[in-house]
PDB file of C-alpha atoms and ligand atoms in Angstrom:
ATOM      1  CA  MET A   1      18.388  10.086  -0.825  1.00  0.00           C
ATOM      2  CA  SER A   2      20.384   8.775   2.130  1.00  0.00           C
ATOM      3  CA  GLU A   3      22.983   6.189   1.433  1.00  0.00           C
ATOM      4  CA  ALA A   4      23.625   2.984   3.413  1.00  0.00           C
ATOM      5  CA  PRO A   5      26.460   3.249   5.928  1.00  0.00           C
ATOM      6  CA  ALA A   6      29.912   2.342   4.623  1.00  0.00           C
ATOM      7  CA  GLY A   7      30.364  -1.440   4.779  1.00  0.00           C
ATOM      8  CA  SER A   8      26.785  -1.990   5.183  1.00  0.00           C
ATOM      9  CA  GLN A   9      24.922  -4.949   3.094  1.00  0.00           C
ATOM     10  CA  ARG A  10      21.599  -2.613   3.444  1.00  0.00           C
ATOM     11  CA  ALA A  11      20.564  -1.190   0.227  1.00  0.00           C
ATOM     12  CA  ALA A  12      20.056   2.674   0.098  1.00  0.00           C
ATOM     13  CA  LYS A  13      16.919   3.958   1.145  1.00  0.00           C
ATOM     14  CA  ARG A  14      14.646   4.195  -1.631  1.00  0.00           C
ATOM     15  CA  ARG A  15      12.627   7.289  -2.601  1.00  0.00           C
ATOM     16  CA  SER A  16       9.408   7.146   0.013  1.00  0.00           C
ATOM     17  CA  LEU A  17       5.985   6.399  -1.404  1.00  0.00           C
ATOM     18  CA  VAL A  18       2.939   7.416   0.197  1.00  0.00           C
ATOM     19  CA  VAL A  19      -0.402   5.955  -0.834  1.00  0.00           C
ATOM     20  CA  GLY A  20      -3.771   6.849   0.457  1.00  0.00           C
ATOM     21  CA  ASN A  21      -6.545   4.437   0.759  1.00  0.00           C
ATOM     22  CA  TRP A  22      -9.648   6.091   0.945  1.00  0.00           C
ATOM     23  CA  LYS A  23     -11.548   2.989   1.637  1.00  0.00           C
ATOM     24  CA  MET A  24     -15.271   3.050   1.197  1.00  0.00           C
ATOM     25  CA  ASN A  25     -15.322   6.852   1.845  1.00  0.00           C
ATOM     26  CA  GLY A  26     -16.582   9.934  -0.310  1.00  0.00           C
ATOM     27  CA  SER A  27     -19.159  11.327  -2.295  1.00  0.00           C
ATOM     28  CA  ALA A  28     -18.660  12.915  -5.713  1.00  0.00           C
ATOM     29  CA  ALA A  29     -18.879  16.335  -3.957  1.00  0.00           C
ATOM     30  CA  SER A  30     -16.635  15.571  -1.144  1.00  0.00           C
ATOM     31  CA  ASN A  31     -13.964  13.979  -3.360  1.00  0.00           C
ATOM     32  CA  GLU A  32     -13.923  17.038  -5.506  1.00  0.00           C
ATOM     33  CA  ALA A  33     -12.953  19.278  -2.360  1.00  0.00           C
ATOM     34  CA  LEU A  34     -10.356  16.523  -1.015  1.00  0.00           C
ATOM     35  CA  LEU A  35      -8.685  16.515  -4.653  1.00  0.00           C
ATOM     36  CA  ALA A  36      -8.668  20.197  -4.728  1.00  0.00           C
ATOM     37  CA  ALA A  37      -7.018  20.570  -1.443  1.00  0.00           C
ATOM     38  CA  LEU A  38      -4.549  17.733  -2.222  1.00  0.00           C
ATOM     39  CA  LYS A  39      -3.623  19.385  -5.515  1.00  0.00           C
ATOM     40  CA  ALA A  40      -3.003  22.712  -3.781  1.00  0.00           C
ATOM     41  CA  ALA A  41      -1.150  21.280  -0.912  1.00  0.00           C
ATOM     42  CA  PRO A  42       2.797  20.960  -0.760  1.00  0.00           C
ATOM     43  CA  LEU A  43       3.549  17.289  -0.826  1.00  0.00           C
ATOM     44  CA  GLY A  44       7.509  17.337  -1.116  1.00  0.00           C
ATOM     45  CA  ASP A  45       9.162  15.224  -3.741  1.00  0.00           C
ATOM     46  CA  ALA A  46       7.661  11.867  -2.061  1.00  0.00           C
ATOM     47  CA  GLU A  47       6.077   9.750  -4.752  1.00  0.00           C
ATOM     48  CA  VAL A  48       2.164   9.877  -3.619  1.00  0.00           C
ATOM     49  CA  SER A  49      -0.836   7.956  -4.647  1.00  0.00           C
ATOM     50  CA  VAL A  50      -4.386   7.720  -3.935  1.00  0.00           C
ATOM     51  CA  CYS A  51      -6.259   4.549  -4.034  1.00  0.00           C
ATOM     52  CA  VAL A  52      -9.839   5.616  -4.536  1.00  0.00           C
ATOM     53  CA  PRO A  53     -13.280   3.591  -4.973  1.00  0.00           C
ATOM     54  CA  ALA A  54     -13.476   2.488  -8.514  1.00  0.00           C
ATOM     55  CA  VAL A  55     -16.649   4.186  -9.262  1.00  0.00           C
ATOM     56  CA  TYR A  56     -14.817   7.495  -8.824  1.00  0.00           C
ATOM     57  CA  LEU A  57     -11.739   6.642 -10.966  1.00  0.00           C
ATOM     58  CA  HIS A  58     -12.836   8.625 -13.800  1.00  0.00           C
ATOM     59  CA  ASP A  59     -13.349  11.765 -12.059  1.00  0.00           C
ATOM     60  CA  VAL A  60     -10.299  11.060  -9.897  1.00  0.00           C
ATOM     61  CA  ALA A  61      -8.289  10.539 -13.365  1.00  0.00           C
ATOM     62  CA  ASP A  62      -9.660  13.885 -14.842  1.00  0.00           C
ATOM     63  CA  SER A  63      -8.440  15.818 -11.710  1.00  0.00           C
ATOM     64  CA  LEU A  64      -5.260  14.398 -11.230  1.00  0.00           C
ATOM     65  CA  HIS A  65      -3.994  14.018 -14.788  1.00  0.00           C
ATOM     66  CA  GLY A  66      -0.927  15.643 -15.710  1.00  0.00           C
ATOM     67  CA  GLY A  67       0.139  16.341 -11.977  1.00  0.00           C
ATOM     68  CA  ALA A  68       2.303  14.695  -9.521  1.00  0.00           C
ATOM     69  CA  VAL A  69      -0.227  12.545  -7.510  1.00  0.00           C
ATOM     70  CA  HIS A  70      -0.725   9.041  -9.176  1.00  0.00           C
ATOM     71  CA  TRP A  71      -3.976   7.030  -8.666  1.00  0.00           C
ATOM     72  CA  GLY A  72      -5.221   3.526  -8.345  1.00  0.00           C
ATOM     73  CA  ALA A  73      -7.708   1.324  -7.127  1.00  0.00           C
ATOM     74  CA  GLN A  74      -8.301  -0.826  -3.807  1.00  0.00           C
ATOM     75  CA  ASP A  75      -8.660  -4.236  -5.628  1.00  0.00           C
ATOM     76  CA  CYS A  76      -8.898  -6.148  -9.004  1.00  0.00           C
ATOM     77  CA  SER A  77      -9.927  -9.345 -10.239  1.00  0.00           C
ATOM     78  CA  SER A  78      -7.603 -12.310 -10.503  1.00  0.00           C
ATOM     79  CA  HIS A  79      -9.561 -13.014 -13.906  1.00  0.00           C
ATOM     80  CA  GLU A  80      -9.075 -11.308 -17.119  1.00  0.00           C
ATOM     81  CA  SER A  81     -12.697 -11.030 -18.140  1.00  0.00           C
ATOM     82  CA  GLY A  82     -15.942 -12.862 -18.178  1.00  0.00           C
ATOM     83  CA  ALA A  83     -18.762 -13.773 -15.957  1.00  0.00           C
ATOM     84  CA  TYR A  84     -17.862 -12.478 -12.624  1.00  0.00           C
ATOM     85  CA  THR A  85     -20.411 -10.042 -11.606  1.00  0.00           C
ATOM     86  CA  GLY A  86     -19.481  -7.289  -9.476  1.00  0.00           C
ATOM     87  CA  GLU A  87     -15.813  -7.495 -10.445  1.00  0.00           C
ATOM     88  CA  ILE A  88     -13.476  -5.260 -11.927  1.00  0.00           C
ATOM     89  CA  SER A  89     -10.537  -6.408 -14.108  1.00  0.00           C
ATOM     90  CA  ALA A  90      -6.895  -5.381 -14.062  1.00  0.00           C
ATOM     91  CA  ALA A  91      -7.314  -4.212 -17.582  1.00  0.00           C
ATOM     92  CA  MET A  92     -10.379  -1.726 -16.710  1.00  0.00           C
ATOM     93  CA  LEU A  93      -8.009   0.082 -14.187  1.00  0.00           C
ATOM     94  CA  ALA A  94      -5.371   0.544 -16.499  1.00  0.00           C
ATOM     95  CA  GLU A  95      -7.558   2.168 -19.146  1.00  0.00           C
ATOM     96  CA  PHE A  96      -8.456   4.896 -16.119  1.00  0.00           C
ATOM     97  CA  GLY A  97      -4.615   5.518 -15.884  1.00  0.00           C
ATOM     98  CA  CYS A  98      -4.331   3.936 -12.752  1.00  0.00           C
ATOM     99  CA  CYS A  99      -0.756   3.692 -11.421  1.00  0.00           C
ATOM    100  CA  HIS A 100      -1.331   1.274  -8.363  1.00  0.00           C
ATOM    101  CA  VAL A 101      -3.718  -1.344  -7.282  1.00  0.00           C
ATOM    102  CA  ILE A 102      -3.832  -2.420  -3.193  1.00  0.00           C
ATOM    103  CA  VAL A 103      -4.402  -6.354  -3.341  1.00  0.00           C
ATOM    104  CA  GLY A 104      -4.767  -8.542  -0.334  1.00  0.00           C
ATOM    105  CA  HIS A 105      -5.734  -5.773   1.994  1.00  0.00           C
ATOM    106  CA  SER A 106      -6.651  -7.479   5.427  1.00  0.00           C
ATOM    107  CA  GLU A 107     -10.295  -6.083   5.210  1.00  0.00           C
ATOM    108  CA  ARG A 108     -10.639  -8.070   1.985  1.00  0.00           C
ATOM    109  CA  ARG A 109      -8.670 -11.130   3.418  1.00  0.00           C
ATOM    110  CA  ALA A 110     -10.969 -11.042   6.562  1.00  0.00           C
ATOM    111  CA  LEU A 111     -14.214 -10.006   5.027  1.00  0.00           C
ATOM    112  CA  HIS A 112     -14.017 -11.424   1.722  1.00  0.00           C
ATOM    113  CA  GLY A 113     -12.149 -14.613   2.748  1.00  0.00           C
ATOM    114  CA  GLU A 114      -9.125 -13.855   0.162  1.00  0.00           C
ATOM    115  CA  SER A 115      -6.374 -16.478   0.092  1.00  0.00           C
ATOM    116  CA  ASP A 116      -2.690 -15.972  -0.166  1.00  0.00           C
ATOM    117  CA  ALA A 117      -3.153 -17.905  -3.405  1.00  0.00           C
ATOM    118  CA  LEU A 118      -5.755 -15.507  -4.745  1.00  0.00           C
ATOM    119  CA  VAL A 119      -4.261 -12.559  -3.610  1.00  0.00           C
ATOM    120  CA  ALA A 120      -0.945 -13.516  -5.417  1.00  0.00           C
ATOM    121  CA  GLN A 121      -3.004 -14.059  -8.640  1.00  0.00           C
ATOM    122  CA  LYS A 122      -4.358 -10.644  -8.206  1.00  0.00           C
ATOM    123  CA  ALA A 123      -0.937  -9.392  -8.075  1.00  0.00           C
ATOM    124  CA  ALA A 124      -0.004 -11.274 -11.457  1.00  0.00           C
ATOM    125  CA  THR A 125      -3.227 -10.061 -13.465  1.00  0.00           C
ATOM    126  CA  ALA A 126      -2.315  -6.414 -12.156  1.00  0.00           C
ATOM    127  CA  LEU A 127       1.369  -6.646 -13.337  1.00  0.00           C
ATOM    128  CA  LYS A 128       0.296  -8.385 -16.522  1.00  0.00           C
ATOM    129  CA  HIS A 129      -1.596  -4.926 -17.186  1.00  0.00           C
ATOM    130  CA  GLY A 130       1.109  -2.645 -16.445  1.00  0.00           C
ATOM    131  CA  LEU A 131      -0.151  -1.579 -12.920  1.00  0.00           C
ATOM    132  CA  VAL A 132       2.131  -1.744  -9.767  1.00  0.00           C
ATOM    133  CA  PRO A 133       0.349  -3.950  -7.056  1.00  0.00           C
ATOM    134  CA  ILE A 134       0.778  -2.884  -3.478  1.00  0.00           C
ATOM    135  CA  LEU A 135       0.304  -6.107  -1.777  1.00  0.00           C
ATOM    136  CA  CYS A 136      -0.667  -6.136   1.857  1.00  0.00           C
ATOM    137  CA  VAL A 137       0.600  -8.580   4.225  1.00  0.00           C
ATOM    138  CA  GLY A 138       0.504  -8.706   8.321  1.00  0.00           C
ATOM    139  CA  GLU A 139      -0.795 -10.726  11.380  1.00  0.00           C
ATOM    140  CA  THR A 140      -3.662 -10.323  13.377  1.00  0.00           C
ATOM    141  CA  LEU A 141      -3.216  -9.542  17.254  1.00  0.00           C
ATOM    142  CA  ALA A 142      -3.735 -13.289  17.965  1.00  0.00           C
ATOM    143  CA  GLU A 143      -1.289 -14.384  15.569  1.00  0.00           C
ATOM    144  CA  ARG A 144       1.308 -11.782  16.862  1.00  0.00           C
ATOM    145  CA  GLU A 145       0.494 -13.016  20.595  1.00  0.00           C
ATOM    146  CA  ALA A 146       1.033 -16.431  19.462  1.00  0.00           C
ATOM    147  CA  GLY A 147       4.462 -15.637  18.128  1.00  0.00           C
ATOM    148  CA  GLN A 148       3.203 -16.415  14.622  1.00  0.00           C
ATOM    149  CA  THR A 149       4.385 -12.990  12.964  1.00  0.00           C
ATOM    150  CA  GLU A 150       7.097 -14.350  10.792  1.00  0.00           C
ATOM    151  CA  ALA A 151       5.284 -17.509   9.860  1.00  0.00           C
ATOM    152  CA  VAL A 152       2.076 -15.518   8.845  1.00  0.00           C
ATOM    153  CA  VAL A 153       3.839 -12.790   6.742  1.00  0.00           C
ATOM    154  CA  GLY A 154       6.301 -15.496   5.247  1.00  0.00           C
ATOM    155  CA  ARG A 155       3.457 -17.440   3.980  1.00  0.00           C
ATOM    156  CA  GLN A 156       1.536 -14.405   2.909  1.00  0.00           C
ATOM    157  CA  LEU A 157       4.644 -13.147   1.046  1.00  0.00           C
ATOM    158  CA  GLY A 158       6.034 -16.628  -0.039  1.00  0.00           C
ATOM    159  CA  ALA A 159       2.394 -17.265  -2.094  1.00  0.00           C
ATOM    160  CA  ALA A 160       3.335 -14.410  -4.341  1.00  0.00           C
ATOM    161  CA  ILE A 161       6.946 -15.324  -4.506  1.00  0.00           C
ATOM    162  CA  ALA A 162       5.917 -18.610  -5.664  1.00  0.00           C
ATOM    163  CA  LEU A 163       3.687 -17.585  -8.116  1.00  0.00           C
ATOM    164  CA  LEU A 164       5.313 -14.476  -9.747  1.00  0.00           C
ATOM    165  CA  ASP A 165       9.055 -15.415  -9.325  1.00  0.00           C
ATOM    166  CA  LYS A 166      10.959 -12.673 -10.790  1.00  0.00           C
ATOM    167  CA  ARG A 167       7.818 -10.619 -11.473  1.00  0.00           C
ATOM    168  CA  ILE A 168       7.704 -10.095  -7.927  1.00  0.00           C
ATOM    169  CA  ASP A 169      10.308  -7.236  -8.366  1.00  0.00           C
ATOM    170  CA  GLY A 170       7.514  -5.081  -9.703  1.00  0.00           C
ATOM    171  CA  VAL A 171       5.551  -5.640  -6.731  1.00  0.00           C
ATOM    172  CA  VAL A 172       5.291  -3.110  -3.587  1.00  0.00           C
ATOM    173  CA  ILE A 173       4.741  -4.774  -0.424  1.00  0.00           C
ATOM    174  CA  ALA A 174       2.592  -3.022   2.354  1.00  0.00           C
ATOM    175  CA  TYR A 175       3.356  -4.454   6.022  1.00  0.00           C
ATOM    176  CA  GLU A 176      -0.009  -3.797   7.675  1.00  0.00           C
ATOM    177  CA  PRO A 177      -0.311  -5.263  11.349  1.00  0.00           C
ATOM    178  CA  VAL A 178      -3.955  -6.003  11.311  1.00  0.00           C
ATOM    179  CA  TRP A 179      -4.277  -4.847  14.781  1.00  0.00           C
ATOM    180  CA  ALA A 180      -3.039  -1.379  13.937  1.00  0.00           C
ATOM    181  CA  ILE A 181      -5.420  -0.722  11.103  1.00  0.00           C
ATOM    182  CA  GLY A 182      -7.971   2.007  11.913  1.00  0.00           C
ATOM    183  CA  THR A 183      -7.462   1.120  15.751  1.00  0.00           C
ATOM    184  CA  GLY A 184      -5.282   4.233  16.537  1.00  0.00           C
ATOM    185  CA  LYS A 185      -2.754   1.712  17.790  1.00  0.00           C
ATOM    186  CA  THR A 186       0.572   1.939  15.848  1.00  0.00           C
ATOM    187  CA  ALA A 187       3.041  -0.460  15.906  1.00  0.00           C
ATOM    188  CA  THR A 188       6.261   0.768  17.622  1.00  0.00           C
ATOM    189  CA  PRO A 189       8.814   2.070  15.052  1.00  0.00           C
ATOM    190  CA  GLU A 190      11.062  -1.034  16.223  1.00  0.00           C
ATOM    191  CA  LEU A 191       8.518  -3.087  16.193  1.00  0.00           C
ATOM    192  CA  ALA A 192       7.782  -1.986  12.408  1.00  0.00           C
ATOM    193  CA  GLN A 193      11.209  -1.977  11.561  1.00  0.00           C
ATOM    194  CA  GLU A 194      11.703  -5.541  12.545  1.00  0.00           C
ATOM    195  CA  ALA A 195       8.928  -6.922  10.441  1.00  0.00           C
ATOM    196  CA  HIS A 196      10.241  -4.870   7.526  1.00  0.00           C
ATOM    197  CA  ALA A 197      13.614  -6.096   7.695  1.00  0.00           C
ATOM    198  CA  LEU A 198      12.218  -9.755   7.746  1.00  0.00           C
ATOM    199  CA  ILE A 199      10.171  -9.056   4.866  1.00  0.00           C
ATOM    200  CA  LYS A 200      13.130  -7.456   2.940  1.00  0.00           C
ATOM    201  CA  SER A 201      15.257 -10.877   3.954  1.00  0.00           C
ATOM    202  CA  LEU A 202      12.491 -12.853   1.921  1.00  0.00           C
ATOM    203  CA  HIS A 203      12.460 -10.076  -1.065  1.00  0.00           C
ATOM    204  CA  ASP A 204      14.227  -6.998  -1.173  1.00  0.00           C
ATOM    205  CA  THR A 205      11.795  -4.239  -2.553  1.00  0.00           C
ATOM    206  CA  ARG A 206      10.131  -1.399  -1.519  1.00  0.00           C
ATOM    207  CA  VAL A 207       8.136  -1.803   1.601  1.00  0.00           C
ATOM    208  CA  LEU A 208       5.460   0.579   3.155  1.00  0.00           C
ATOM    209  CA  TYR A 209       4.094   0.611   6.710  1.00  0.00           C
ATOM    210  CA  GLY A 210       0.542   0.703   7.180  1.00  0.00           C
ATOM    211  CA  GLY A 211      -1.622   1.110  10.470  1.00  0.00           C
ATOM    212  CA  SER A 212      -2.773   4.251  11.956  1.00  0.00           C
ATOM    213  CA  VAL A 213      -0.068   6.370  10.717  1.00  0.00           C
ATOM    214  CA  LYS A 214      -0.550  10.035  10.927  1.00  0.00           C
ATOM    215  CA  PRO A 215       1.461  13.348  11.182  1.00  0.00           C
ATOM    216  CA  GLU A 216       2.384  12.788  14.851  1.00  0.00           C
ATOM    217  CA  ASN A 217       3.936   9.280  14.569  1.00  0.00           C
ATOM    218  CA  ALA A 218       5.231   9.364  10.967  1.00  0.00           C
ATOM    219  CA  ALA A 219       8.590  10.712  11.274  1.00  0.00           C
ATOM    220  CA  GLU A 220       9.656   8.066  13.801  1.00  0.00           C
ATOM    221  CA  LEU A 221       7.988   5.175  11.586  1.00  0.00           C
ATOM    222  CA  LEU A 222       9.185   6.542   8.273  1.00  0.00           C
ATOM    223  CA  GLY A 223      12.649   7.261   9.633  1.00  0.00           C
ATOM    224  CA  GLN A 224      13.488   3.305  10.047  1.00  0.00           C
ATOM    225  CA  PRO A 225      16.191   2.309   7.784  1.00  0.00           C
ATOM    226  CA  ASP A 226      13.679  -0.461   6.237  1.00  0.00           C
ATOM    227  CA  ILE A 227      10.381   1.595   5.830  1.00  0.00           C
ATOM    228  CA  ASP A 228      10.081   3.145   2.404  1.00  0.00           C
ATOM    229  CA  GLY A 229       6.832   4.893   2.673  1.00  0.00           C
ATOM    230  CA  ALA A 230       3.305   4.314   4.082  1.00  0.00           C
ATOM    231  CA  LEU A 231      -0.148   3.209   3.248  1.00  0.00           C
ATOM    232  CA  VAL A 232      -2.445   5.542   4.899  1.00  0.00           C
ATOM    233  CA  GLY A 233      -6.398   4.932   5.440  1.00  0.00           C
ATOM    234  CA  GLY A 234      -8.070   7.412   7.897  1.00  0.00           C
ATOM    235  CA  ALA A 235      -5.203  10.220   7.659  1.00  0.00           C
ATOM    236  CA  SER A 236      -5.500  10.246   3.698  1.00  0.00           C
ATOM    237  CA  LEU A 237      -9.075  11.841   4.085  1.00  0.00           C
ATOM    238  CA  ASP A 238      -7.883  14.824   5.692  1.00  0.00           C
ATOM    239  CA  PRO A 239      -5.628  16.955   3.185  1.00  0.00           C
ATOM    240  CA  ALA A 240      -3.672  18.751   5.839  1.00  0.00           C
ATOM    241  CA  SER A 241      -2.717  15.274   7.646  1.00  0.00           C
ATOM    242  CA  PHE A 242      -2.114  13.609   4.411  1.00  0.00           C
ATOM    243  CA  SER A 243       0.050  16.519   3.012  1.00  0.00           C
ATOM    244  CA  SER A 244       1.987  16.758   6.035  1.00  0.00           C
ATOM    245  CA  LEU A 245       2.432  12.910   6.072  1.00  0.00           C
ATOM    246  CA  CYS A 246       3.924  13.164   2.454  1.00  0.00           C
ATOM    247  CA  GLN A 247       6.293  16.094   3.343  1.00  0.00           C
ATOM    248  CA  ILE A 248       7.719  14.410   6.165  1.00  0.00           C
ATOM    249  CA  ALA A 249       7.982  10.969   4.033  1.00  0.00           C
ATOM    250  CA  ALA A 250       9.938  13.119   1.579  1.00  0.00           C
ATOM    251  CA  SER A 251      12.121  14.528   4.124  1.00  0.00           C
ATOM    252  CA  LEU A 252      13.251  11.105   5.291  1.00  0.00           C
ATOM    253  CA  SER A 253      14.071   9.455   1.959  1.00  0.00           C
TER     254      SER A 253
HETATM  255  C1  PEP B   1      -5.423   0.904   5.717  1.00  0.00           C
HETATM  256  O1  PEP B   1      -6.493   0.737   5.590  1.00  0.00           O
HETATM  257  O2  PEP B   1      -4.437   0.338   5.062  1.00  0.00           O
HETATM  258  C2  PEP B   1      -4.947   1.429   6.829  1.00  0.00           C
HETATM  259  C3  PEP B   1      -3.469   1.669   7.161  1.00  0.00           C
HETATM  260  O3  PEP B   1      -5.792   2.471   7.616  1.00  0.00           O
HETATM  261  P1  PEP B   1      -5.407   3.511   8.857  1.00  0.00           P
HETATM  262  O4  PEP B   1      -4.301   4.482   8.561  1.00  0.00           O
HETATM  263  O5  PEP B   1      -6.667   3.994   8.986  1.00  0.00           O
HETATM  264  O6  PEP B   1      -5.068   2.467   9.982  1.00  0.00           O
END
């Protein structure tokens, strides 16, 4: 792990965390092949996790149990239990050995109208059940162009800090500029670093970058002082790309 330069206030760079977000992709057969390839691939010593569709958690837990790769889910309910048809509780995810759960992904904020307050509540519920929430924040293109990045990210993170107080220390933040997700457009390393430094000025924790991360751009992004890993969508479905990303991340921790 690299140390901060002498005299610097900056915390030492953290061990990298690389999280695959499979989104709504896969099938029982294709997952089996993907997991087999993942288990056989050299991943370096980065911390690695895959967040999979909930219906596959049983199979994924079975396959990854006892190995180095963690697993998790892509969302959880803000409620403990009850009449919430279609929702999955944090307690249920914990029963399947989940380590991580993504909350507040921009696709859920945009497509399911999830508010900052709801996302914060989901993080609280996840923490209560021993899961590590990966709380996504990030601005849309219109917000960036209007100079609102700082305000948007500050508002999203602020809601979680206000609710969680000291418990926020158990949360991993993922900075995912919405315009870079699944678009092939990546934030420049400088721009991503600037956003990560802003986030760490609000709360000093592990901050992952997400948005079209692939082996070709990973070294530059993950080499930034305040980028502690990556949340990876598309490239996590390709074992060779994901393995290569994990190795790059490990080499830069
Ligand atoms: C994501 O969905 O969190 C993501 C970063 O996707 P992609 O890597 O495909 O842009």
